[in-house]
Coordinates of C-alpha atoms in Angstrom, one line a residue:
M1 CA 0.2 100.3 213.0
S2 CA -1.5 102.8 215.2
N3 CA -4.6 104.7 214.2
R4 CA -2.6 107.8 213.4
E5 CA 0.1 106.2 211.2
V6 CA -2.4 106.1 208.3
V7 CA -4.8 109.1 208.1
V8 CA -8.0 109.3 206.2
L9 CA -9.4 112.7 205.2
S10 CA -12.7 113.5 203.6
V11 CA -12.3 116.9 201.9
G12 CA -15.6 118.2 200.4
G13 CA -16.7 114.6 200.0
V14 CA -13.4 113.5 198.3
R15 CA -11.5 110.8 200.3
F16 CA -7.7 110.9 200.7
V17 CA -5.5 108.3 202.5
T18 CA -2.0 109.3 203.5
R19 CA 0.6 108.9 206.2
A20 CA 0.7 111.1 209.3
S21 CA 4.3 112.0 208.4
T22 CA 3.2 113.4 205.1
L23 CA 0.8 115.8 206.9
Q24 CA 3.5 116.7 209.4
Q25 CA 5.9 118.0 206.8
F26 CA 5.2 121.6 208.0
P27 CA 4.6 121.3 211.8
E28 CA 3.0 124.7 212.1
S29 CA 0.3 124.0 209.5
R30 CA -3.3 123.2 210.4
L31 CA -3.0 119.7 208.9
A32 CA -0.2 118.9 211.3
R33 CA -2.1 120.4 214.2
M34 CA -5.2 118.4 213.1
L35 CA -3.5 115.2 214.2
N36 CA -3.2 116.5 217.8
D37 CA -7.0 117.3 217.8
D38 CA -5.9 121.0 218.0
D39 CA -8.1 122.4 215.2
R40 CA -11.9 122.6 215.4
E41 CA -12.2 123.0 211.6
F42 CA -11.4 119.3 211.2
K43 CA -14.1 117.0 212.5
L44 CA -13.2 113.4 213.3
V45 CA -16.2 111.3 212.1
N46 CA -16.0 107.5 212.1
G47 CA -12.2 107.6 212.1
E48 CA -12.0 110.0 209.2
F49 CA -11.1 113.7 209.4
F50 CA -13.8 115.8 207.6
V51 CA -13.3 119.3 206.4
D52 CA -15.7 121.3 204.3
R53 CA -13.2 122.6 201.6
D54 CA -12.6 122.0 197.9
G55 CA -11.6 118.3 197.4
A56 CA -10.4 118.8 193.8
L57 CA -7.9 121.5 194.8
F58 CA -6.9 119.5 197.9
S59 CA -5.4 116.9 195.5
Y60 CA -2.7 119.5 194.6
I61 CA -2.1 120.2 198.3
M62 CA -1.5 116.5 198.8
D63 CA 0.8 116.3 195.8
F64 CA 2.8 119.2 197.2
L65 CA 3.1 117.5 200.6
R66 CA 4.3 114.3 199.1
T67 CA 6.8 115.8 196.6
L68 CA 7.7 119.1 198.2
Q69 CA 7.3 120.8 194.9
I70 CA 4.4 122.4 192.9
S71 CA 3.7 121.0 189.4
L72 CA 0.4 122.0 187.8
P73 CA -1.3 120.9 184.6
T74 CA -0.7 123.1 181.5
D75 CA -4.4 124.0 181.5
F76 CA -4.6 124.9 185.2
S77 CA -6.0 128.4 185.9
D78 CA -7.3 128.4 189.5
Y79 CA -4.1 129.9 191.0
Q80 CA -5.9 132.3 193.3
R81 CA -8.3 129.7 194.6
L82 CA -5.4 127.2 195.2
Q83 CA -3.4 129.9 196.9
R84 CA -6.4 130.6 199.2
E85 CA -6.7 126.9 200.0
A86 CA -2.9 126.8 200.8
E87 CA -3.4 129.7 203.2
F88 CA -6.3 128.1 204.8
Y89 CA -4.2 125.0 205.6
G90 CA -1.4 127.1 206.8
L91 CA 1.0 126.0 204.0
Y92 CA 2.5 129.4 203.5
P93 CA 5.5 128.3 201.4
L94 CA 3.1 126.8 198.9
A95 CA 1.0 130.0 199.0
D96 CA 4.2 132.0 198.4
L97 CA 4.9 129.9 195.2
L98 CA 1.4 130.3 194.0
S99 CA 1.5 134.1 194.4
Q100 CA 4.2 134.1 191.7
E101 CA 2.0 132.8 189.0
H102 CA 4.4 133.6 186.2
L103 CA 6.8 130.9 187.4
L104 CA 4.2 128.2 187.2
K105 CA 2.4 129.0 184.0
P106 CA 3.5 127.1 180.8
R107 CA 5.4 129.3 178.3
L108 CA 5.5 129.4 174.6
E109 CA 8.8 128.3 173.0
I110 CA 9.8 129.3 169.5
L111 CA 12.4 127.3 167.6
E112 CA 13.7 128.2 164.1
V113 CA 15.7 125.9 161.8
H114 CA 17.7 127.6 159.0
F115 CA 18.7 125.2 156.2
S116 CA 20.6 125.6 153.0
L117 CA 22.1 123.4 150.3
Q118 CA 25.3 124.4 148.6
E119 CA 26.6 121.9 146.1
M120 CA 27.5 118.8 148.1
Q121 CA 27.0 120.3 151.5
A122 CA 24.1 121.2 153.8
F123 CA 24.2 123.9 156.5
F124 CA 22.0 124.1 159.6
R125 CA 21.5 126.8 162.2
I126 CA 19.0 126.3 165.0
F127 CA 17.8 129.3 167.0
G128 CA 15.7 128.8 170.2
S129 CA 13.9 131.1 172.6
C130 CA 14.8 128.7 175.5
S131 CA 18.5 128.1 176.0
T132 CA 18.0 124.9 177.9
T133 CA 16.1 123.4 175.0
V134 CA 18.9 124.4 172.6
E135 CA 21.4 122.9 175.0
A136 CA 19.5 119.6 175.2
L137 CA 19.2 119.5 171.4
A138 CA 22.9 120.2 171.0
E139 CA 23.7 117.2 173.2
Q140 CA 21.6 115.0 170.9
I141 CA 23.4 116.0 167.7
T142 CA 26.9 114.7 166.8
V143 CA 28.9 115.5 163.7
F144 CA 31.4 112.9 162.5
T145 CA 34.1 113.7 160.0
G146 CA 36.5 111.6 157.9
Q147 CA 38.3 111.5 154.5
Q148 CA 36.9 109.5 151.6
S149 CA 37.9 108.9 148.1
G150 CA 36.1 110.5 145.2
Q151 CA 34.6 107.2 144.2
S152 CA 32.7 106.8 147.5
W153 CA 31.9 110.4 148.5
N154 CA 28.2 110.0 147.6
S155 CA 27.6 106.9 149.6
P156 CA 24.7 107.4 152.1
F157 CA 26.6 105.3 154.7
P158 CA 30.0 106.0 156.3
S159 CA 33.0 104.0 155.2
Q160 CA 34.8 101.6 157.5
K161 CA 37.4 104.3 158.1
T162 CA 37.5 105.9 161.5
L163 CA 35.2 108.9 161.9
V164 CA 36.1 111.6 164.3
P165 CA 33.4 113.5 166.3
L166 CA 33.5 117.3 165.8
P167 CA 32.2 119.8 168.4
L168 CA 29.2 121.8 167.3
E169 CA 29.5 125.6 166.8
R170 CA 27.6 127.5 169.6
P171 CA 27.6 131.2 168.6
S172 CA 25.4 131.9 171.7
H173 CA 23.4 130.0 174.3
H174 CA 20.4 130.3 172.0
D175 CA 21.7 128.7 168.8
V176 CA 23.7 125.9 167.4
V177 CA 25.4 125.5 164.0
F178 CA 26.5 122.4 162.1
Q179 CA 26.9 121.0 158.6
C180 CA 26.9 117.7 156.7
G181 CA 27.9 116.5 153.2
T182 CA 31.3 116.5 151.5
G183 CA 33.9 119.1 150.5
Y184 CA 37.0 119.0 148.3
F185 CA 40.1 118.1 150.3
A186 CA 43.1 117.1 148.1
G187 CA 43.5 115.0 144.9
D188 CA 40.6 112.6 144.8
Q189 CA 40.0 112.9 148.5
F190 CA 36.9 114.5 150.0
L191 CA 36.2 115.5 153.6
A192 CA 32.9 113.9 154.6
R193 CA 30.7 115.0 157.5
Y194 CA 28.0 112.8 158.8
V195 CA 25.3 113.8 161.4
S196 CA 23.7 111.6 164.0
I197 CA 20.8 112.7 166.2
K198 CA 20.0 110.6 169.3
P199 CA 18.2 108.4 170.0
D200 CA 18.6 107.4 166.3
N201 CA 22.0 105.8 165.8
R202 CA 22.3 106.3 162.0
K203 CA 25.1 108.6 160.6
L204 CA 23.6 110.5 157.7
I205 CA 25.5 112.5 155.1
N206 CA 22.6 113.7 152.9
G207 CA 21.3 117.1 154.1
T208 CA 17.7 116.4 153.2
N209 CA 17.8 113.2 155.2
V210 CA 19.3 115.0 158.2
L211 CA 16.6 117.7 157.9
G212 CA 13.9 115.0 158.0
L213 CA 15.4 113.4 161.0
L214 CA 15.7 116.7 162.8
F215 CA 12.0 117.5 162.1
D216 CA 11.0 114.0 163.4
T217 CA 13.0 114.7 166.6
L218 CA 11.4 118.0 167.2
L219 CA 7.8 116.8 166.5
K220 CA 8.4 113.9 169.0
D221 CA 9.5 116.4 171.5
G222 CA 6.2 118.3 171.4
F223 CA 7.0 121.0 168.8
R224 CA 4.7 121.7 165.8
L225 CA 5.7 123.3 162.5
I226 CA 3.9 126.6 162.2
S227 CA 5.6 128.2 159.1
T228 CA 8.1 127.8 156.3
R229 CA 9.7 130.7 154.4
T230 CA 12.7 131.5 152.2
I231 CA 15.1 133.9 153.8
T232 CA 17.6 134.4 151.0
S233 CA 16.6 133.2 147.6
E234 CA 20.1 133.5 146.2
E235 CA 21.6 131.2 148.7
K236 CA 18.4 129.1 149.0
V237 CA 18.2 129.5 152.8
E238 CA 14.9 128.1 154.1
C239 CA 13.6 128.9 157.5
Y240 CA 11.3 126.5 159.4
S241 CA 9.5 127.8 162.5
F242 CA 8.3 125.6 165.3
E243 CA 6.5 126.3 168.6
R244 CA 5.3 124.4 171.7
M245 CA 3.9 125.1 175.1
K246 CA 6.5 124.0 177.6
R247 CA 5.4 123.1 181.1
P248 CA 7.8 124.6 183.7
A249 CA 9.7 122.2 185.9
G250 CA 8.2 121.7 189.3
L251 CA 9.4 124.4 191.7
P252 CA 10.8 122.8 194.9
V253 CA 10.5 123.8 198.5
V254 CA 13.6 122.8 200.6
L255 CA 13.2 121.8 204.2
N256 CA 16.1 123.0 206.4
Q257 CA 16.9 122.1 210.0
T258 CA 18.1 125.1 212.0
P259 CA 20.1 125.0 215.2
G260 CA 17.8 125.0 218.3
S261 CA 14.7 124.2 216.2
S262 CA 14.2 120.7 217.9
G263 CA 13.5 119.2 214.5
V264 CA 11.0 121.8 213.4
A265 CA 11.3 122.2 209.6
Q266 CA 11.5 125.6 208.0
A267 CA 10.6 126.0 204.3
K268 CA 12.0 128.4 201.8
R269 CA 11.3 128.8 198.1
S270 CA 14.1 127.7 195.7
Q271 CA 15.5 130.7 193.8
V272 CA 16.7 128.6 190.9
Q273 CA 14.7 129.3 187.8
K274 CA 15.5 127.1 184.8
G275 CA 15.1 127.7 181.2
K276 CA 16.1 131.4 181.0

């Protein structure tokens, strides 16, 4: 390998090793020009490029060049300083993303679980402030239905009879409704509804058991229970409120080849914003 296939940089005393092609993602940037000895700010000392800038912030610059997206820790706060560093290196697509701080900051999600028991049936309604979270949760939950005799209606496990999956009710993008338990059908026959929540493979008919599994699923997904209250005492509707700080998905920068550009890459910020 030639000397310039692998590049070593010392940024504020912090050493980075990368490929030349990584630094050349944006040909008009100072990092790309550095490889052609075309920028006096970068001093070549003992085979390493030295630059007197913030080494800790440069780690985010390198991550951006390697992944073409910006993804910051939930406790990150130096947006203006990192934007200033991006501008110094001539990485204006990154500086553009950082100027829109609201897209990068973690946001608070609220989720409410409404639960009620009525005779042999349990009813659930889940409301969420983030539609993508509710959609993902709806994909984890499956309701199965089948007929059972009165002698076996209270069995915690489904019978050997075929169970048919039912679609969940979705009144809006922000909520999902389902139920479990048994209801009178005809004669000594009952209509039974079992609930399964992935990745757990069990099919549960008892509402309290389903509620416990739902809580366990939410807690494992980063939510925490913040309050419990009774909404309607007559119908015994309980409301459980959860919250979590959700880190936004990394915002990408797409490199496009334009006619007549001779391979020069142009960058543009993705307009897709998830989770709204």
